[in-house]
XYZ file of C-alpha atoms in Angstrom:
470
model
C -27.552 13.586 3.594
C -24.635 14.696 2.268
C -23.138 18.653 3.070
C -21.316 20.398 0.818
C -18.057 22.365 1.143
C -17.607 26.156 0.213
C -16.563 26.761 -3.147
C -12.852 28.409 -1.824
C -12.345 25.297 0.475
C -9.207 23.722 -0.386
C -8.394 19.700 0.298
C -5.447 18.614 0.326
C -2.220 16.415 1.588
C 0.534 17.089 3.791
C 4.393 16.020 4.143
C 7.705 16.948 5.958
C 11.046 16.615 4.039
C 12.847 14.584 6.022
C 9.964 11.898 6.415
C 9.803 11.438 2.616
C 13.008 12.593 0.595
C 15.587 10.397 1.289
C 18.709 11.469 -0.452
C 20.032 12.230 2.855
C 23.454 13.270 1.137
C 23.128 13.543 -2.617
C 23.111 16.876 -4.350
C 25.047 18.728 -1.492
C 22.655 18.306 1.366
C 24.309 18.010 4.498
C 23.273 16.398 7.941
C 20.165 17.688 9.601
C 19.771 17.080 13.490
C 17.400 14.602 12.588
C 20.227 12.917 10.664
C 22.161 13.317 13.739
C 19.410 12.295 15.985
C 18.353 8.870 14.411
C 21.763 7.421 14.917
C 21.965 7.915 18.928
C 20.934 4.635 19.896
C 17.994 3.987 21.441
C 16.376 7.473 20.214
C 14.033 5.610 17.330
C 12.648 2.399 17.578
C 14.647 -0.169 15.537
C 17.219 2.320 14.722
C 15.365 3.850 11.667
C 17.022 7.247 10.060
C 15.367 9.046 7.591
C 18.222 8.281 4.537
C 16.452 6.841 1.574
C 12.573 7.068 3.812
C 10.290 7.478 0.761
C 12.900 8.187 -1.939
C 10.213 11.126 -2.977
C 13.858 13.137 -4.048
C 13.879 11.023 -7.086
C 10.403 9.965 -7.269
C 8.471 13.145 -7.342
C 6.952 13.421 -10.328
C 5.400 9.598 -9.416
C 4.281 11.311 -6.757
C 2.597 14.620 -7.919
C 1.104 12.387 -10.475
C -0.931 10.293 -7.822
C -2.075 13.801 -5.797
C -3.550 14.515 -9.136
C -5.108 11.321 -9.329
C -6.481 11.821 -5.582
C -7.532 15.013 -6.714
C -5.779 17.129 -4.385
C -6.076 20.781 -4.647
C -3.758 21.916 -2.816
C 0.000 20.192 -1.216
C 1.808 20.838 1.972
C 5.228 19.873 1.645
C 8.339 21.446 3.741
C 11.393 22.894 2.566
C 14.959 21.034 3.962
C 17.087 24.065 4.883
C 20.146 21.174 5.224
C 19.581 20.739 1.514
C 19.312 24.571 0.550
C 21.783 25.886 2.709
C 23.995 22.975 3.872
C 25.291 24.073 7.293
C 23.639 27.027 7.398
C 25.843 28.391 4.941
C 26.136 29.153 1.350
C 23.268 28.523 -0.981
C 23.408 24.985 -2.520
C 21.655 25.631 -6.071
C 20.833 21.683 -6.281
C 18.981 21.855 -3.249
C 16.779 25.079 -4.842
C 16.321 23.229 -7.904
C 14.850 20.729 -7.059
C 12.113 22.565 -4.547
C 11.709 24.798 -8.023
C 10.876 21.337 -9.974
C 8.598 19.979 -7.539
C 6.530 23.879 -7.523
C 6.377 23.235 -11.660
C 5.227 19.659 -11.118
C 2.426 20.778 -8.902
C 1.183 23.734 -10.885
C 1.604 21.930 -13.979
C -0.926 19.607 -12.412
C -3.262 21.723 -11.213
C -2.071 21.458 -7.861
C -2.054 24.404 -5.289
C 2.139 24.176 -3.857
C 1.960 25.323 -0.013
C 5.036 25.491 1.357
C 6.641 25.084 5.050
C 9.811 26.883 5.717
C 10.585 24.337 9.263
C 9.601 21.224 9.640
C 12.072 20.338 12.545
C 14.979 19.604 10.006
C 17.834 22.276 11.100
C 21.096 22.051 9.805
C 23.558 20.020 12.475
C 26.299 22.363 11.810
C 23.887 24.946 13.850
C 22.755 22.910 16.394
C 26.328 22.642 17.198
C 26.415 26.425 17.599
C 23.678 26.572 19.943
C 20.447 25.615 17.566
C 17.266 27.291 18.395
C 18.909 28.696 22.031
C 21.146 30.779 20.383
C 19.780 34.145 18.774
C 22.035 33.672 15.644
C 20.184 31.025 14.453
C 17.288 33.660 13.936
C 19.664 35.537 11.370
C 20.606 32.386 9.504
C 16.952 31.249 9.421
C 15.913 34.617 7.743
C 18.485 33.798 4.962
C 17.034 30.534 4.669
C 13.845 31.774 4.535
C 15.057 34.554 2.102
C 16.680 32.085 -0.233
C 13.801 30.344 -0.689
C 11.162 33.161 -1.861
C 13.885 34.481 -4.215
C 13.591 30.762 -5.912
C 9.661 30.464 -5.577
C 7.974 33.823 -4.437
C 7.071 34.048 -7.742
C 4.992 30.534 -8.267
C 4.104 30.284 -4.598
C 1.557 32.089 -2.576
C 1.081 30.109 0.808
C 3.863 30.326 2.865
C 4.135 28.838 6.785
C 7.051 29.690 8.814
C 7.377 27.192 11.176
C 5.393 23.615 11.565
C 4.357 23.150 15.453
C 6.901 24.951 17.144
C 6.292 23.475 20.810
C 7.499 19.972 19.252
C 10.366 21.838 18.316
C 11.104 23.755 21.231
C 9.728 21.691 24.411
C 9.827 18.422 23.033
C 13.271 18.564 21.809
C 14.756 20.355 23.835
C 13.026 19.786 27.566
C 11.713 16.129 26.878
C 14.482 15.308 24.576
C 12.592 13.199 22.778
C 12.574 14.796 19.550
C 16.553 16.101 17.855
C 18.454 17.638 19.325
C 17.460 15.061 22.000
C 18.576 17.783 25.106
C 16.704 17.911 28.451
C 17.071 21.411 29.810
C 13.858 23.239 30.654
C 16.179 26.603 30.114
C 17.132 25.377 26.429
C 13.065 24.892 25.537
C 11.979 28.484 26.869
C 14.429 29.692 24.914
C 13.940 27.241 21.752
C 10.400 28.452 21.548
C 11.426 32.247 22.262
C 13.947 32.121 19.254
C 11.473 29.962 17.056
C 8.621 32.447 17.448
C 11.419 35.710 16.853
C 11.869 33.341 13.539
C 9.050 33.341 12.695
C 7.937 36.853 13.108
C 10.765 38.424 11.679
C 10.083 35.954 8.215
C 6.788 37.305 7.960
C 7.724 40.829 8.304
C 10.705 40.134 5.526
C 8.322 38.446 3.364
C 5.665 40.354 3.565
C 8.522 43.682 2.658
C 9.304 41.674 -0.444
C 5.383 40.743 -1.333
C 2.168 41.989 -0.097
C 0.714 39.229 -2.166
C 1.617 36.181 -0.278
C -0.743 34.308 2.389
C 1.813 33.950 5.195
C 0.906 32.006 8.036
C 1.952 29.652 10.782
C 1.063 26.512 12.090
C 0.947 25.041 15.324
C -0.419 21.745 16.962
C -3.506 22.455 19.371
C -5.186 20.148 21.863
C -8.493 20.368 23.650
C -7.947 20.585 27.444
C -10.485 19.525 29.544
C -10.916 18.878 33.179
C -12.587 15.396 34.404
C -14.631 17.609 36.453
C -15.583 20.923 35.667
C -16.720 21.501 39.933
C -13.017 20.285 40.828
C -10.505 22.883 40.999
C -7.596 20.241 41.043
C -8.839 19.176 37.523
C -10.091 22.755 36.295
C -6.188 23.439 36.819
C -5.056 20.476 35.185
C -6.603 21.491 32.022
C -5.649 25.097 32.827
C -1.734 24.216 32.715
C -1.671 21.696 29.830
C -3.781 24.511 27.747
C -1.301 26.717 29.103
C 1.751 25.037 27.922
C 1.035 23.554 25.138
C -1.384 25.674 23.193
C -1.312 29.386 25.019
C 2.468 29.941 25.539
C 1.999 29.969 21.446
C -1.077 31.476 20.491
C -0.928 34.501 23.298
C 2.387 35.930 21.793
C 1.530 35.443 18.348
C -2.089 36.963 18.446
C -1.805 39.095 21.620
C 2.054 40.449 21.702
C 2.541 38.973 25.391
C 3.221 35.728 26.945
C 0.650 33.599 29.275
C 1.296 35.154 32.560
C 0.069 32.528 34.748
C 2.209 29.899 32.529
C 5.456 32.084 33.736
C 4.528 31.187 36.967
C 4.201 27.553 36.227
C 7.766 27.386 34.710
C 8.836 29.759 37.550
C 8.013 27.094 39.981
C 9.508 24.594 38.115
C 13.123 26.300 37.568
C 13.661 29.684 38.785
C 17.173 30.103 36.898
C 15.342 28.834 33.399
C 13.051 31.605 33.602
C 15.622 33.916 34.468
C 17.676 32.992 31.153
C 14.380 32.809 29.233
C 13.569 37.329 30.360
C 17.311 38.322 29.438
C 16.484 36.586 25.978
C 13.215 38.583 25.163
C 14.745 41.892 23.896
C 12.733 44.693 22.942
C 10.888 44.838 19.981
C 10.520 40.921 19.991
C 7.212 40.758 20.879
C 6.007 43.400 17.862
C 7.690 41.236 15.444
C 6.927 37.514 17.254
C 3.086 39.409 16.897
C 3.313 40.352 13.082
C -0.244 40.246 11.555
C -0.853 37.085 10.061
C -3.018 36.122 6.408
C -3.575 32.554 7.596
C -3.563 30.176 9.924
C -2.974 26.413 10.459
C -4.221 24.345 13.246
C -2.862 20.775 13.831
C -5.293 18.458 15.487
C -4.859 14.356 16.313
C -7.070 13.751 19.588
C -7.559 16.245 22.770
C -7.137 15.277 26.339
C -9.471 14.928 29.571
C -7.631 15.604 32.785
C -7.682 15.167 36.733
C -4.771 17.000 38.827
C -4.242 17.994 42.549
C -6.208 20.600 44.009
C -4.347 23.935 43.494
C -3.221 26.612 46.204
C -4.606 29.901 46.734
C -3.789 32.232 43.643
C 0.004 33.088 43.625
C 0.709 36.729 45.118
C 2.217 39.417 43.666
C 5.591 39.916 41.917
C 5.323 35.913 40.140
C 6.651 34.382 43.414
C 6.824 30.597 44.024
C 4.036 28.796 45.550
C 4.282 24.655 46.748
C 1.732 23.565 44.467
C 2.015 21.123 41.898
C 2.732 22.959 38.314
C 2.905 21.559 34.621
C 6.484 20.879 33.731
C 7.609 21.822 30.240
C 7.352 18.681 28.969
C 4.677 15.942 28.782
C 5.622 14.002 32.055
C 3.337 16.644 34.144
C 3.928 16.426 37.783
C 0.018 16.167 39.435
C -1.289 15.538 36.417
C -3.502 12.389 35.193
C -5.345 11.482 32.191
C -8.646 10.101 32.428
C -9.549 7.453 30.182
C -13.112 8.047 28.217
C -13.673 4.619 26.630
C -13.016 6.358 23.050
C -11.746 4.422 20.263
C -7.981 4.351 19.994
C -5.558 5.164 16.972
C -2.353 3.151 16.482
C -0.160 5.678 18.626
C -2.563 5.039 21.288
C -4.135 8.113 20.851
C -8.064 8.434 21.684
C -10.365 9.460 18.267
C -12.165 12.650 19.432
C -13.507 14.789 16.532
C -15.986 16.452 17.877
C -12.702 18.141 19.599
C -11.899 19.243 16.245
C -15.255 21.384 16.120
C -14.655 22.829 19.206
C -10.777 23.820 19.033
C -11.582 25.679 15.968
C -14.673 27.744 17.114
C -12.305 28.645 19.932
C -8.892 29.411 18.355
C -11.330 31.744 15.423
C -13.115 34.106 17.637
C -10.471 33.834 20.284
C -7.376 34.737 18.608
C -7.812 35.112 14.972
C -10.858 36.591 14.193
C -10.832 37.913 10.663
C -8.280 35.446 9.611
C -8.612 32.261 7.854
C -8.337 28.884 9.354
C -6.753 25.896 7.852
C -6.350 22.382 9.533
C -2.734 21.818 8.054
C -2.247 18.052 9.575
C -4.966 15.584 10.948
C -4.497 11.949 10.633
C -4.508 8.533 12.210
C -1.965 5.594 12.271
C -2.877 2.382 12.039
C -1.345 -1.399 11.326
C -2.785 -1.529 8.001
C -2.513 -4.841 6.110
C -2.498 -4.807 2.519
C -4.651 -7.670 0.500
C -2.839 -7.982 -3.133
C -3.676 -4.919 -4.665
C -5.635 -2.947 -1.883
C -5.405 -1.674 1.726
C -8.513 -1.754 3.327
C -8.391 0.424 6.551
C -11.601 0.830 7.778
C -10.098 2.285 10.912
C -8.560 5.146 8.950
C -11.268 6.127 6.967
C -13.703 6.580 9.253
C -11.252 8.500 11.068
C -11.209 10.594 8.224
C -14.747 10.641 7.304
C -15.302 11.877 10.714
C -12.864 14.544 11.004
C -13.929 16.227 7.731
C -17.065 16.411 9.133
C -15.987 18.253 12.648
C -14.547 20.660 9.769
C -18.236 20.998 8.361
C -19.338 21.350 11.633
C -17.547 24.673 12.935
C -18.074 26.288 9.349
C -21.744 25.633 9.697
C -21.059 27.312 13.000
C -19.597 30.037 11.699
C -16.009 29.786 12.010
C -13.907 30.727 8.762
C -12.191 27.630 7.636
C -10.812 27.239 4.635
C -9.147 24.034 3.956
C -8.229 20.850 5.574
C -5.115 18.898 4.663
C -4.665 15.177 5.685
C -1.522 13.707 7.151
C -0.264 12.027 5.651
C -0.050 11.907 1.912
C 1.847 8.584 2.138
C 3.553 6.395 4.032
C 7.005 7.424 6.199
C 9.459 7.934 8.381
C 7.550 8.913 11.776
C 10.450 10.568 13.664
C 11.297 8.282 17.108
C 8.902 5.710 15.783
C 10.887 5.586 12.155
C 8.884 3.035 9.993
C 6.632 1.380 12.813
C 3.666 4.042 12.582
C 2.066 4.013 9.250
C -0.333 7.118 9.066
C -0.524 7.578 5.066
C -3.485 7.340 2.470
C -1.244 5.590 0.500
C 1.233 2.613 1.727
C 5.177 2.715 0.680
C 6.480 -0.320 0.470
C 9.834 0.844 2.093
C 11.565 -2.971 -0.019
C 10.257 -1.718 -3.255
C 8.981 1.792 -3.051
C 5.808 0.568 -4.481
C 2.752 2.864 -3.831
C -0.913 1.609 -3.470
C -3.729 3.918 -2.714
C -5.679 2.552 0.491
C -9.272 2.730 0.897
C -9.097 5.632 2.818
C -7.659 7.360 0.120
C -10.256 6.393 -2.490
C -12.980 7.408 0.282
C -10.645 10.919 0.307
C -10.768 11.490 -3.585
C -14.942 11.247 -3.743
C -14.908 13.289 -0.927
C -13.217 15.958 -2.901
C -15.106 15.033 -6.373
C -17.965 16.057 -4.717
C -16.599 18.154 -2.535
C -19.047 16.974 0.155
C -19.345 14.634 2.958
């Protein structure tokens, strides 16, 4: 039996301008910290950068032409700020051109452009300056963000701020995994601080300008939960990795405030970090980090089960240390395990969970957003796909998919407002440390030749949406 979707549910495709442009220099655009990141050896496997990556710059309307074929309704694509404002500085009008050609493309194909102002691709020239630690970079974000509506605020209604801050923030700048590649759990608090000020401050500027636009954010959620619910090692576990990595996001957004008990955590960890983290939150912050919100967009690849040391008593008053193990800032937490479940694993390794799906969104509705609609802005799966002459068959990847629409299905038959789901990716690219390696598209790039060929998964997509039922 097959279960259709709402007639205002939108499908679509999502990609990040680094991973697919190319033209790394052409037209003006400067160096990103991406740029700057892929060529500190030993930061992406085989020493990958993102220069030519899908060559989408000059191949767009190629592109746009095979979403329509798909039958995509709608297209997520990111904005490079290196390529509109070069350094963070003047605006380069070949960089807003061709953002303005791709928007014409899409409507002139039916297609629904849905556009993300940061997709982890800062100009280098700021980094240098301090990147997301320093307050500045708020102000020249703004004009970034300003530059870009006076282009397209008149053909484009969806507009996201920021894609999955806490990769941004933690992961770049406490794991140093991701550019700017620093390790300071000072320089994440204060990365995520300045990236949700960013973001709350564009919405409030945007929304001055147009009271039109759908203006949104989008963050990457997990489902946190302990091996044993009885245990209060593992009950704390999942408390601290929900903490972390989905509250110390959603609580200042929706709720003007961050996680208290998360504070504590990071308080435990380094005293001094937190310290520099309070003298950066300046009043009125939190009103505009908590601006009211249109839409939403959840992120979703697999969720986690966890088993961690028993914790002390409660902290006492005033945020004081305790002894007990805490969840650092970054993924290598300290008393923290994950349990395996005998799940079926994606190419990254990560377990296939959608019924996680179904339950992070009847949370994250009711919880935080109630009255405002939900869209799953990335969900994928990579896989070593082999292509046979003309076709991809990936079996792997399209029940993946099949099954993830369906945890979609499931929470709006329970009720929860969701409006549209948008795989990742649209095709083929450059997968930030893992460059080329991780293959996660409905359509394979052949990086030699550029060639495109649809994959089974994404002719299992398009009847999906021709019948808009699975």
């Amino acid at each position: 039996m097959t279960r259709p979707f709402p007639q205002e549910f939108l499908f679509g495709a999502a990609t990040a301008a680094y991973q697919i442009e190319g033209a790394a220099f052409e037209d003006g655009r400067t160096a990103s910290i991406w740029d700057a990141f892929a060529r500190v050896p030993g930061a992406v496997i085989n020493g990958d950068d993102g220069d030519v990556a899908c060559d989408h710059y000059h191949r767009y309307p190629q592109d746009v032409a095979l979403m329509k074929e798909l039958g995509l309704q709608t297209y997520r694509f990111s904005t490079s700020w290196s390529r509109v404002r070069p350094d963070g500085g003047a605006v380069n009008e070949k960089g807003v051109d061709f953002y303005s050609r791709l928007v014409d493309e899409l409507l002139d194909a039916g297609i629904v452009p849905w556009l993300t102002l940061y997709h982890w691709d800062m100009p280098q020239a700021l980094e240098a300056q301090g990147g997301w630690t320093s307050r500045d970079t708020v102000d020249r974000f703004l004009e970034y963000a300003g530059t870009m509506h006076d282009a397209l605020g008149d053909r484009v209604r969806y507009w996201t701020t920021l894609n999955e801050p806490w990769c941004s923030s933690f992961l770049s700048y406490t794991a140093g995994i991701h550019a700017p590649g620093r390790m300071d759990v000072g320089d994440g608090m204060l990365a995520a601080h300045h990236l949700l000020l960013a973001h709350g401050k564009t919405v409030q500027e945007l929304r001055s300008r147009d009271s039109s636009l759908d203006l949104g954010v989008t963050l990457n959620l997990t489902v946190a939960d302990p091996a044993d619910p009885d245990a209060p090692g593992d009950v704390d576990a999942a408390r601290r990795i929900d903490g972390q990595f989905n509250r110390w996001f959603l609580d200042p957004i929706f709720r003007g405030a961050y996680p208290a008990d998360v504070i504590r955590d990071f308080r435990t960890v380094d005293s001094s970090a937190v310290a520099r983290w309070e003298q950066a939150v300046q009043p009125g912050d939190m009103e505009a980090i908590s601006s009211p919100l249109d839409a939403f967009g959840v992120n979703y690849y697999h969720g986690e089960l966890l088993a961690g040391t028993a914790p002390a008593e409660e902290p006492p008053a005033g945020d004081a240390p305790t002894e007990r193990a805490v969840a650092s800032p970054f993924p290598s937490h300290e008393g923290i395990h994950w349990v395996e479940r005998g799940l079926p694993r994606t190419g990254m390794g990560w377990e296939v969970q959608p019924e996680g799906l179904t339950r992070l969104l009847q949370r994250v509705g009711p919880e935080y957003a109630p009255g405002i609609p939900l869209y799953v802005t990335e969900n994928g799966a990579a896989y070593d796909d082999v292509r046979e002459g003309d076709t991809v068959p990936d079996a792997d990847r399209t029940a993946f998919l099949v099954a993830h629409v369906s945890a979609v299905r499931d929470a709006i038959d329970a009720g929860v407002d969701v409006r549209g789901y948008f795989y990742w990716s649209l095709l083929d690219n450059y997968e930030w440390a893992w460059g080329y390696e991780k293959r996660f598209g409905i359509v394979r790039v052949e990086y030699d030749t550029q060639e495109r060929v649809v994959k089974d998964s994404g002719l299992q997509y398009a009847r999906i949406i021709a019948a808009r039922a699975v």
